[in-house]
Amino acid sequence: MGKTAVYPGSFDPITNGHIDIIKRGLGIFDTLIILIGYNPNKSSLFSVEERTEMIRGVIVDDKRLSVDSYSGLLIDYVKDSEACCILRGLRAMSDFEYEFQLALMNRRLDRRVETVFLMTGSKWFYCNSRIIKEAASLGGSVKGMVPDSVLKKLKVKFPTMKNNN
Ligand code: ADP
């Protein structure tokens, strides 16, 4: 059986930074499960269904990739799916502290599951779903930071968003 990793995140929405991590993750693992983690009590811009649809739209036709959603404890999902690793991306120092704590907690919960980090592609250092949403909501263009199909969905949410840089 090949090696499977779970790539969890909120993906609200999926960005080119996420896609870079997914592509590079496929160079290491045989299969990758992109897992939309959600908290039913927290609000998000896009529903889980919309996020799933957007991800499916950009990863078409790769049998090694699948998309799922989950609101429980990540490590339980990883065990149930028989994955060996959690894949995460690292951007700035601010990511580091949180990711470090998360990885240590997950390791405490199950020592057999490793967290593998990929350093961000330099183009995507500042590519962050939250900042993208903020800029788009204020009318700024985020072209080039998200796939064009996602750009269209953002335009529906934020009609004043500009289309180019
Ligand atoms: P965000 O932090 O942009 O809201 P997520 O919570 O969906 O995104 O992040 C899921 C995972 O992807 C995290 O490990 C996060 O550090 C990583 N990630 C997000 N954007 C990037 C990026 N531009 N480059 C590298 N990793 C990223």
CSV table of C-alpha atoms and ligand atoms in Angstrom, one decimal:
chain,number,residue,atom,x,y,z
A,1,MET,CA,0.0,0.0,0.0
A,2,GLY,CA,1.3,3.5,-0.9
A,3,LYS,CA,1.9,6.3,1.5
A,4,THR,CA,-1.1,8.6,2.1
A,5,ALA,CA,-0.9,12.1,3.7
A,6,VAL,CA,-3.7,14.3,4.9
A,7,TYR,CA,-3.3,18.0,4.1
A,8,PRO,CA,-5.7,19.8,6.5
A,9,GLY,CA,-6.7,23.4,6.4
A,10,SER,CA,-9.7,25.8,6.2
A,11,PHE,CA,-9.2,26.5,2.5
A,12,ASP,CA,-11.5,29.4,2.7
A,13,PRO,CA,-10.8,29.7,-0.2
A,14,ILE,CA,-8.0,27.6,-1.7
A,15,THR,CA,-5.1,29.8,-2.9
A,16,ASN,CA,-2.2,29.3,-5.2
A,17,GLY,CA,0.0,28.9,-2.1
A,18,HIS,CA,-2.1,25.8,-1.1
A,19,ILE,CA,-1.9,24.5,-4.7
A,20,ASP,CA,1.9,24.7,-4.6
A,21,ILE,CA,2.0,22.6,-1.4
A,22,ILE,CA,-0.4,20.1,-2.9
A,23,LYS,CA,1.7,19.7,-6.1
A,24,ARG,CA,4.9,19.3,-4.2
A,25,GLY,CA,3.2,17.0,-1.7
A,26,LEU,CA,2.4,14.6,-4.5
A,27,GLY,CA,6.1,14.4,-5.2
A,28,ILE,CA,6.5,12.8,-1.7
A,29,PHE,CA,3.3,10.9,-1.1
A,30,ASP,CA,1.4,8.4,-3.3
A,31,THR,CA,-2.0,9.9,-2.4
A,32,LEU,CA,-3.1,13.1,-0.7
A,33,ILE,CA,-6.4,13.8,1.0
A,34,ILE,CA,-7.1,17.5,1.1
A,35,LEU,CA,-9.2,17.9,4.3
A,36,ILE,CA,-11.4,20.9,4.9
A,37,GLY,CA,-11.4,21.2,8.7
A,38,TYR,CA,-14.4,23.2,9.9
A,39,ASN,CA,-16.0,24.3,13.1
A,40,PRO,CA,-19.8,24.5,12.8
A,41,ASN,CA,-19.8,27.3,15.4
A,42,LYS,CA,-17.3,29.5,13.4
A,43,SER,CA,-18.3,31.5,10.4
A,44,SER,CA,-16.5,31.3,7.1
A,45,LEU,CA,-16.8,33.1,3.9
A,46,PHE,CA,-17.5,30.0,1.8
A,47,SER,CA,-19.6,27.0,3.0
A,48,VAL,CA,-17.9,23.6,3.2
A,49,GLU,CA,-19.8,22.6,0.0
A,50,GLU,CA,-18.5,25.7,-1.8
A,51,ARG,CA,-15.0,25.1,-0.6
A,52,THR,CA,-15.1,21.4,-1.7
A,53,GLU,CA,-16.4,22.4,-5.1
A,54,MET,CA,-13.7,25.0,-5.6
A,55,ILE,CA,-11.0,22.5,-4.7
A,56,ARG,CA,-12.5,19.8,-6.9
A,57,GLY,CA,-12.5,22.4,-9.7
A,58,VAL,CA,-8.7,23.0,-9.5
A,59,ILE,CA,-7.6,19.4,-9.0
A,60,VAL,CA,-9.6,17.8,-11.7
A,61,ASP,CA,-8.6,14.4,-12.9
A,62,ASP,CA,-5.8,13.5,-10.5
A,63,LYS,CA,-6.6,10.1,-9.1
A,64,ARG,CA,-4.0,10.6,-6.3
A,65,LEU,CA,-5.9,13.5,-4.8
A,66,SER,CA,-9.2,13.5,-3.0
A,67,VAL,CA,-11.1,16.1,-1.0
A,68,ASP,CA,-13.0,15.5,2.2
A,69,SER,CA,-14.3,17.6,5.2
A,70,TYR,CA,-14.3,17.0,8.9
A,71,SER,CA,-15.1,18.8,12.1
A,72,GLY,CA,-13.6,16.4,14.6
A,73,LEU,CA,-10.2,15.8,16.0
A,74,LEU,CA,-7.7,15.7,13.1
A,75,ILE,CA,-5.6,12.8,14.5
A,76,ASP,CA,-8.8,10.6,14.6
A,77,TYR,CA,-9.4,11.3,10.9
A,78,VAL,CA,-5.8,10.5,10.0
A,79,LYS,CA,-6.0,7.2,11.8
A,80,ASP,CA,-9.3,6.3,10.3
A,81,SER,CA,-8.0,7.1,6.8
A,82,GLU,CA,-4.9,5.0,7.4
A,83,ALA,CA,-2.7,7.9,6.5
A,84,CYS,CA,0.9,8.0,7.8
A,85,CYS,CA,1.4,11.8,7.8
A,86,ILE,CA,-0.1,15.2,8.1
A,87,LEU,CA,1.2,17.6,5.5
A,88,ARG,CA,1.4,21.3,6.4
A,89,GLY,CA,2.9,24.4,4.7
A,90,LEU,CA,5.1,27.0,6.4
A,91,ARG,CA,5.2,30.6,5.5
A,92,ALA,CA,6.5,33.3,7.8
A,93,MET,CA,7.7,33.1,11.4
A,94,SER,CA,4.1,33.7,12.5
A,95,ASP,CA,3.1,30.3,11.1
A,96,PHE,CA,6.0,28.6,12.8
A,97,GLU,CA,4.9,29.0,16.4
A,98,TYR,CA,1.4,27.8,15.8
A,99,GLU,CA,2.5,24.9,13.5
A,100,PHE,CA,5.1,23.8,16.0
A,101,GLN,CA,2.5,23.7,18.8
A,102,LEU,CA,0.0,21.9,16.6
A,103,ALA,CA,2.5,19.3,15.4
A,104,LEU,CA,3.6,18.6,19.0
A,105,MET,CA,0.0,18.2,20.2
A,106,ASN,CA,-0.7,15.8,17.3
A,107,ARG,CA,2.4,13.8,18.1
A,108,ARG,CA,1.4,13.6,21.7
A,109,LEU,CA,-2.0,12.3,20.6
A,110,ASP,CA,-0.5,9.7,18.3
A,111,ARG,CA,3.3,9.1,18.1
A,112,ARG,CA,3.0,7.1,14.9
A,113,VAL,CA,1.7,10.0,12.9
A,114,GLU,CA,4.4,12.4,11.6
A,115,THR,CA,3.8,16.0,10.5
A,116,VAL,CA,5.7,16.9,7.4
A,117,PHE,CA,6.3,20.6,6.6
A,118,LEU,CA,7.0,22.1,3.2
A,119,MET,CA,8.4,25.6,3.1
A,120,THR,CA,6.3,28.0,1.0
A,121,GLY,CA,7.3,28.7,-2.6
A,122,SER,CA,8.9,32.2,-2.5
A,123,LYS,CA,6.1,33.5,-4.7
A,124,TRP,CA,3.5,32.5,-2.1
A,125,PHE,CA,5.1,33.8,1.1
A,126,TYR,CA,2.4,36.4,1.7
A,127,CYS,CA,-0.4,34.3,0.1
A,128,ASN,CA,-2.9,33.9,2.9
A,129,SER,CA,-6.7,33.2,2.6
A,130,ARG,CA,-7.5,35.7,5.4
A,131,ILE,CA,-5.6,38.6,3.8
A,132,ILE,CA,-6.9,37.7,0.3
A,133,LYS,CA,-10.5,37.9,1.7
A,134,GLU,CA,-9.8,41.2,3.4
A,135,ALA,CA,-8.3,42.8,0.3
A,136,ALA,CA,-11.1,41.5,-2.0
A,137,SER,CA,-13.8,42.7,0.4
A,138,LEU,CA,-12.3,46.2,0.2
A,139,GLY,CA,-12.2,46.1,-3.6
A,140,GLY,CA,-8.5,45.1,-4.1
A,141,SER,CA,-7.5,42.8,-6.9
A,142,VAL,CA,-6.2,39.4,-5.8
A,143,LYS,CA,-5.6,38.1,-9.3
A,144,GLY,CA,-2.6,35.7,-9.5
A,145,MET,CA,-3.0,34.7,-5.8
A,146,VAL,CA,-5.9,32.3,-6.4
A,147,PRO,CA,-6.9,30.2,-9.4
A,148,ASP,CA,-9.2,32.1,-11.9
A,149,SER,CA,-12.2,29.9,-11.0
A,150,VAL,CA,-11.8,31.0,-7.3
A,151,LEU,CA,-11.4,34.6,-8.4
A,152,LYS,CA,-14.9,34.3,-10.0
A,153,LYS,CA,-16.4,33.0,-6.8
A,154,LEU,CA,-14.8,35.9,-4.8
A,155,LYS,CA,-16.2,38.4,-7.3
A,156,VAL,CA,-19.7,37.1,-6.6
A,157,LYS,CA,-19.1,37.6,-2.8
A,158,PHE,CA,-17.4,41.0,-3.3
A,159,PRO,CA,-18.8,42.7,-6.4
A,160,THR,CA,-16.5,45.7,-5.9
A,161,MET,CA,-13.4,43.6,-6.3
A,162,LYS,CA,-11.1,44.7,-9.1
A,163,ASN,CA,-10.2,42.1,-11.8
A,164,ASN,CA,-6.6,43.0,-12.4
A,165,ASN,CA,-3.6,44.4,-10.6
B,1,ADP,P1,-4.6,30.1,5.5
B,1,ADP,O1,-3.5,30.1,6.7
B,1,ADP,O2,-4.1,30.8,4.3
B,1,ADP,O3,-5.9,30.6,6.0
B,1,ADP,P2,-5.2,27.3,5.8
B,1,ADP,O4,-5.6,27.4,7.2
B,1,ADP,O5,-6.2,26.7,4.9
B,1,ADP,O6,-4.8,28.6,5.1
B,1,ADP,O7,-3.8,26.5,5.7
B,1,ADP,C1,-3.7,25.2,5.6
B,1,ADP,C2,-2.2,24.8,5.6
B,1,ADP,O8,-1.6,25.4,4.4
B,1,ADP,C3,-1.4,25.4,6.7
B,1,ADP,O9,-0.3,24.5,7.0
B,1,ADP,C4,-0.8,26.7,6.1
B,1,ADP,O10,0.4,27.1,6.8
B,1,ADP,C5,-0.5,26.2,4.7
B,1,ADP,N1,-0.5,27.3,3.8
B,1,ADP,C6,-1.5,28.2,3.5
B,1,ADP,N2,-1.1,29.1,2.6
B,1,ADP,C7,0.2,28.8,2.3
B,1,ADP,C8,1.2,29.4,1.4
B,1,ADP,N3,1.0,30.5,0.7
B,1,ADP,N4,2.4,28.7,1.4
B,1,ADP,C9,2.7,27.6,2.1
B,1,ADP,N5,1.8,27.1,2.9
B,1,ADP,C10,0.6,27.6,3.0
